Tab-separated table of C-alpha atoms in Angstrom:
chain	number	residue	atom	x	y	z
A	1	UNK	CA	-36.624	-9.075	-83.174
A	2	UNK	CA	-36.199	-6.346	-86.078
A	3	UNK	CA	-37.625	-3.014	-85.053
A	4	UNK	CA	-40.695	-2.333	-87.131
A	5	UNK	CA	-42.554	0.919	-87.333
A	6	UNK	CA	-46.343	1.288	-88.259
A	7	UNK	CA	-49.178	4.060	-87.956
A	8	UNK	CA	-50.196	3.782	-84.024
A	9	UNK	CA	-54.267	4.643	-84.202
A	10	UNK	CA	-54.603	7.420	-81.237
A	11	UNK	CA	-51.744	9.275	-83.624
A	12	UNK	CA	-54.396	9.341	-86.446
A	13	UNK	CA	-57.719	10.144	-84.289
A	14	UNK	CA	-59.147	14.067	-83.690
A	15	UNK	CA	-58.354	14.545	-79.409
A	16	UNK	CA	-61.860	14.631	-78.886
A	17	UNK	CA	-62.941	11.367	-80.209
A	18	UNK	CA	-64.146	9.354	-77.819
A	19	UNK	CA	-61.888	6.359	-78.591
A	20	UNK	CA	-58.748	8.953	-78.386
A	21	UNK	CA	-60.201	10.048	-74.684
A	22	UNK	CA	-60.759	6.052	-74.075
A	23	UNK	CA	-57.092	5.516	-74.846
A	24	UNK	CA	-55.565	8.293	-73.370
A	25	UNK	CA	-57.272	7.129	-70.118
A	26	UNK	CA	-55.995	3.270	-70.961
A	27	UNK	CA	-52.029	5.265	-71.040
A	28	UNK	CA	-52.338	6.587	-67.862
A	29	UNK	CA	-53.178	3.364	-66.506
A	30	UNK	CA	-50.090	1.729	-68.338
A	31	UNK	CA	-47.847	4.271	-66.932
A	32	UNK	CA	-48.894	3.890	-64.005
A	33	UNK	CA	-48.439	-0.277	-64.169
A	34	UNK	CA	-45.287	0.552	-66.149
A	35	UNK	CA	-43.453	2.766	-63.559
A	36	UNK	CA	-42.269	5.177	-65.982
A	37	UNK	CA	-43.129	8.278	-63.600
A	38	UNK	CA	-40.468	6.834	-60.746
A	39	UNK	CA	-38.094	5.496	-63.356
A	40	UNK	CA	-37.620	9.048	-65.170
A	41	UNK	CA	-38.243	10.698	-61.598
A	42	UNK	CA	-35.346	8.688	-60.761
A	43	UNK	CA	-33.015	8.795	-63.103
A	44	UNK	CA	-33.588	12.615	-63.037
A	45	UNK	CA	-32.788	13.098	-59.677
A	46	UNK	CA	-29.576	10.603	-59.898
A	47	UNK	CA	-27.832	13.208	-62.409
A	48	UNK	CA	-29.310	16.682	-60.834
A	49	UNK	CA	-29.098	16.182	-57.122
A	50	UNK	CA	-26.149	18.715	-57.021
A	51	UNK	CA	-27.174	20.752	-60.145
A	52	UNK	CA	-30.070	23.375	-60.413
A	53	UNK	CA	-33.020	21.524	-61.965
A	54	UNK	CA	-35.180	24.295	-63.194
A	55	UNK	CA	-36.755	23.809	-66.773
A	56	UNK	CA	-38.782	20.252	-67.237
A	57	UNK	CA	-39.759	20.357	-71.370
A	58	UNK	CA	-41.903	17.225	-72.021
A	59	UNK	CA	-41.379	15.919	-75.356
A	60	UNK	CA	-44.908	14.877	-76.643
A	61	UNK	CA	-46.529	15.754	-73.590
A	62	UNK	CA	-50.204	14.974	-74.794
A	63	UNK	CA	-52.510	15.884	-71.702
A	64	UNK	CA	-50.148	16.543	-69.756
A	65	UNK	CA	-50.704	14.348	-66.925
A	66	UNK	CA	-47.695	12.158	-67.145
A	67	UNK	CA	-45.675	15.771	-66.710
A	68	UNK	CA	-47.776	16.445	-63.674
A	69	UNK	CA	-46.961	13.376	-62.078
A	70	UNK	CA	-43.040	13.904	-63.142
A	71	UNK	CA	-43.438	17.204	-61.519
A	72	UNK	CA	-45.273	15.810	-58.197
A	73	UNK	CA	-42.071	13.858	-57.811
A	74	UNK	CA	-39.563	16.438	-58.325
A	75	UNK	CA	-40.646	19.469	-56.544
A	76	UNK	CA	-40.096	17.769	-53.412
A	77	UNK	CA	-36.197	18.434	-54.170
A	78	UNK	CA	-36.348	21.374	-57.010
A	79	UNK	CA	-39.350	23.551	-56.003
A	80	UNK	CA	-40.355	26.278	-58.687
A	81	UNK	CA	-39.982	23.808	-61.849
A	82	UNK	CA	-41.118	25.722	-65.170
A	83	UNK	CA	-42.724	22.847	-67.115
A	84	UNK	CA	-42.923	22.937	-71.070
A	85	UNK	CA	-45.500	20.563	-72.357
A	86	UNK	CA	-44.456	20.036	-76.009
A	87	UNK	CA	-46.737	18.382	-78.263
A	88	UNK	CA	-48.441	19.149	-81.880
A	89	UNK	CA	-52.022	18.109	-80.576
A	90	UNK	CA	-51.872	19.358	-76.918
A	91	UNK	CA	-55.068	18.683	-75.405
A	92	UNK	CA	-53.857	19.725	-71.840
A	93	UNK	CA	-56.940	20.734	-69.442
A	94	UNK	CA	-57.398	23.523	-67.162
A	95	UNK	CA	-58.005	21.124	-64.313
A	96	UNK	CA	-54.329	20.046	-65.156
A	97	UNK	CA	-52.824	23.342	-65.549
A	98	UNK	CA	-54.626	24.458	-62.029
A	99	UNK	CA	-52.615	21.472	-60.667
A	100	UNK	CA	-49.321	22.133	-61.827
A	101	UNK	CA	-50.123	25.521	-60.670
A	102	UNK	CA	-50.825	24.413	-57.326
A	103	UNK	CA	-47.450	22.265	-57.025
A	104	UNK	CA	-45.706	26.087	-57.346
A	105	UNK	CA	-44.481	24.956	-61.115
A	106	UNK	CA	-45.093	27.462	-64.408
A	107	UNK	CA	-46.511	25.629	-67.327
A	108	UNK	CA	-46.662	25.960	-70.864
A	109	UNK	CA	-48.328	24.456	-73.118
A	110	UNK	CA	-46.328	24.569	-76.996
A	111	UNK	CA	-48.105	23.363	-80.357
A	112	UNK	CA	-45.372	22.921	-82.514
A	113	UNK	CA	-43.326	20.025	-84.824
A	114	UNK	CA	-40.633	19.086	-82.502
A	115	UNK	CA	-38.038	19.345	-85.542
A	116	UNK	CA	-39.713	23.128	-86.296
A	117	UNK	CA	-39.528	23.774	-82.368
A	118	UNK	CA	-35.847	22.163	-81.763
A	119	UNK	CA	-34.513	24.190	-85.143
A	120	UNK	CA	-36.033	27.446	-83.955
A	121	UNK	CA	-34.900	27.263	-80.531
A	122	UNK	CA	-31.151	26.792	-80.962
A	123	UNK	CA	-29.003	28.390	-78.540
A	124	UNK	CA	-32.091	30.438	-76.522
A	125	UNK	CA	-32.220	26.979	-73.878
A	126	UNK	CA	-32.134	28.113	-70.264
A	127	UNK	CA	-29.453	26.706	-68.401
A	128	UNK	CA	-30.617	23.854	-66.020
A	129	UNK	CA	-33.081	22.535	-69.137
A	130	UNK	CA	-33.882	19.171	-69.168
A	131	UNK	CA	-35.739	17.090	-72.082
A	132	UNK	CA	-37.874	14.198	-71.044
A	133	UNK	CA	-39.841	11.869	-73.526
A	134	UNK	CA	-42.018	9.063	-72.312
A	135	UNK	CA	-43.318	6.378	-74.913
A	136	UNK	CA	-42.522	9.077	-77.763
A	137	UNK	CA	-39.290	8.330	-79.083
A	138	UNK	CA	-40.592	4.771	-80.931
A	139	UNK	CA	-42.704	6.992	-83.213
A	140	UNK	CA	-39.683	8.032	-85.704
A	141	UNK	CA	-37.476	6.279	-87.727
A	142	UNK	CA	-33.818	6.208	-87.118
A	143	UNK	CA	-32.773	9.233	-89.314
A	144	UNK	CA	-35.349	11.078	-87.445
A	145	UNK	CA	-33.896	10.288	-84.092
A	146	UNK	CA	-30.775	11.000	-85.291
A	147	UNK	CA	-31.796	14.725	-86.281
A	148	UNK	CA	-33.855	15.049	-83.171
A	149	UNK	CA	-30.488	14.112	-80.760
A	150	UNK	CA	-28.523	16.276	-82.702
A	151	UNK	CA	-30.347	19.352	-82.380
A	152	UNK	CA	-30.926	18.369	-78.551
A	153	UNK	CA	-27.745	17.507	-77.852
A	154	UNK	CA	-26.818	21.148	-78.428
A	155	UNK	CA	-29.056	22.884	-76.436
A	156	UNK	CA	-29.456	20.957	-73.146
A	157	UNK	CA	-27.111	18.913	-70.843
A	158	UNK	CA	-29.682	16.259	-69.968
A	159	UNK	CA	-31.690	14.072	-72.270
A	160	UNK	CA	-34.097	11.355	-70.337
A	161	UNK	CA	-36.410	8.636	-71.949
A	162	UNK	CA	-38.381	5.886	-71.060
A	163	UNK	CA	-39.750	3.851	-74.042
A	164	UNK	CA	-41.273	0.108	-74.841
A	165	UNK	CA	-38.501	-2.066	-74.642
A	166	UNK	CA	-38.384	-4.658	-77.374
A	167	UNK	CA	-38.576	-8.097	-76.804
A	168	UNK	CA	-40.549	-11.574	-76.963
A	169	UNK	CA	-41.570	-10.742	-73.282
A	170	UNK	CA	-43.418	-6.972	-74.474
A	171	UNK	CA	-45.064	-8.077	-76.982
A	172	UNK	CA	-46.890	-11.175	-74.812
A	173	UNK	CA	-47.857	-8.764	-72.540
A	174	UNK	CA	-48.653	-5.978	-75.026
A	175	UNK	CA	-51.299	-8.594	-76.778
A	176	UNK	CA	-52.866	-9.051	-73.239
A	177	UNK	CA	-53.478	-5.129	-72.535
A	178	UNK	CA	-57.362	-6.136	-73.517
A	179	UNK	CA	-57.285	-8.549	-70.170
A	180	UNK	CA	-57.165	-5.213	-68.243
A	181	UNK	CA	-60.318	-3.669	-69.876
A	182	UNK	CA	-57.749	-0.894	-72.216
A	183	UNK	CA	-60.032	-0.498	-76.145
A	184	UNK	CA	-59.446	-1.293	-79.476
A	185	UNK	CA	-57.245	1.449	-79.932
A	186	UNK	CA	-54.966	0.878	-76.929
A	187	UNK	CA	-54.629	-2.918	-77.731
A	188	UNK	CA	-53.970	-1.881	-81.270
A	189	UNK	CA	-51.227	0.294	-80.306
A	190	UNK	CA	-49.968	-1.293	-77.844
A	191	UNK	CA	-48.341	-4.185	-80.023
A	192	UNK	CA	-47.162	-1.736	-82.546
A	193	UNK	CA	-45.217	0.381	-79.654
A	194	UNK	CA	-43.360	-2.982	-78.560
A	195	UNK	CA	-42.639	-3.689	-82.449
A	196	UNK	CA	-41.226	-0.045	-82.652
A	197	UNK	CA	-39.338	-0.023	-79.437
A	198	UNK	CA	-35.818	-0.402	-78.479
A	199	UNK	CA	-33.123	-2.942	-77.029
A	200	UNK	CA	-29.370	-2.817	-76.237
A	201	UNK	CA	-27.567	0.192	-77.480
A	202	UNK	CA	-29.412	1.441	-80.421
A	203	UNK	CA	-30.493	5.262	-78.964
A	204	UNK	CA	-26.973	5.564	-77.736
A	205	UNK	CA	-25.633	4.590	-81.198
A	206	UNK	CA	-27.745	7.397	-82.640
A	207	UNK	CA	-26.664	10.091	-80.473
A	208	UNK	CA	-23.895	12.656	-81.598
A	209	UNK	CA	-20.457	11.545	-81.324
A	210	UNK	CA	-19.243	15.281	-80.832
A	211	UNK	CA	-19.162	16.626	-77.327
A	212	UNK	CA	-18.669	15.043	-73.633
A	213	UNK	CA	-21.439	12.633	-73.488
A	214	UNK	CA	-21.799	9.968	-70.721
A	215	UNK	CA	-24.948	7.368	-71.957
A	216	UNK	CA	-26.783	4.963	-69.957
A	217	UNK	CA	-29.120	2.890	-71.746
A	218	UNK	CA	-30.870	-0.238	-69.879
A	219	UNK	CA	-33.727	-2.568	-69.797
A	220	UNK	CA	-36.019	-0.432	-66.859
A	221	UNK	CA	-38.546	-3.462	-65.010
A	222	UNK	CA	-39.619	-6.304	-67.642
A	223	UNK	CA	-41.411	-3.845	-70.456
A	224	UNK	CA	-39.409	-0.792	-70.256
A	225	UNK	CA	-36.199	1.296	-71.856
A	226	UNK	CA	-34.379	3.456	-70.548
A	227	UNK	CA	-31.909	6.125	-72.337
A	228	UNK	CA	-30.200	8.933	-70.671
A	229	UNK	CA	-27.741	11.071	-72.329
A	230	UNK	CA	-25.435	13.367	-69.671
A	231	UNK	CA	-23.404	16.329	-70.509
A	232	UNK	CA	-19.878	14.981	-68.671
């Protein structure tokens, strides 16, 4: 199957349109069904256990919530997280930034173009900064990516993922999202994600060449993708 990428709908609504708020609720939901908060919690963990952990930036965090859930998993092992919830339409709530409070973590909440952010950022990272991105990577095209892991690659030494994984299996399921009550939107978007996802090697083929890399890049449970990138 040829990766294809299209508009996804909840990209194009305001954040307070009630289908947006619909569909954001429908996400959490897939996540949830998904695994994606264990399977970056995980994989995390697996590289860090040793290292300081201390800087969590979510790349297009949204709400928030998915970060909050990340963070509910990690503090148990790196208490005092400082979370950076990245997104150009942030429409994080108090309620969620009381909660991350609560957990002991720091949050911010950044508006910005990640290739604006990335570029203006270079070489100010704080040492044990991490980059996450859940179901965000499928929304650029290949010479996007390619920018986006080069300017990452040089600023942190851990690079996590978790994205649709591509295949006849995802998109089956992906046209059956309605069966669980998710809206027009979600069901909409939910076959263009699989369309735009990835398989086999191709995020590790996109990241830099230059520097001491080690890349894992996997199926993650039937509908998922995994990519780490780990500073040897």
């Amino acid at each position: 199957m040829e990766r294809a990428l299209e508009p996804e709908l909840l990209d194009e609504l305001p954040p307070d349109d009630p289908k947006a708020i619909r569909s954001r609720r429908d996400l959490k939901w897939l996540n949830w069904w998904m695994g994606h908060r264990s399977i970056l919690a995980h994989a995390l963990m697996r590289y860090w256990k040793n290292k300081p952990l201390q800087r969590i930036v979510d790349l297009g965090a949204g709400d928030g919530v998915f970060a909050l859930g990340l963070a509910r998993e990690l503090v148990k092992y790196q208490p005092r997280l400082h979370i950076v919830l990245l997104d150009r339409q942030p429409v994080v709530s108090e309620k969620v930034q009381v909660q991350f409070q609560k957990l002991g973590c720091k949050v911010e909440t950044v508006a910005a173009d990640i290739f604006d952010w990335l570029a203006q950022r270079q070489g100010t990272m704080e040492q044990g900064t991490v980059f996450t991105a859940n179901l965000f990577l499928h929304h650029f095209h290949e010479a996007e990516l390619c920018e986006m892991f080069q300017l990452a690659s040089k600023q942190v030494d851990l690079f996590a993922a978790c994205e649709p994984h591509r295949s006849k299996l995802s998109l089956t399921a992906a046209k059956w999202v309605g069966a669980i009550a998710c809206n027009s939107v979600t069901r909409h978007d939910a076959v263009v994600s699989v369309r735009a996802g990835f398989m086999k090697r191709e995020l590790s083929e996109m990241w830099p060449t230059q520097g001491n890399w080690m890349l894992q890049e996997q199926r993650a449970g039937m509908f998922s993708h995994l990519f780490v990138a780990h500073r040897k």
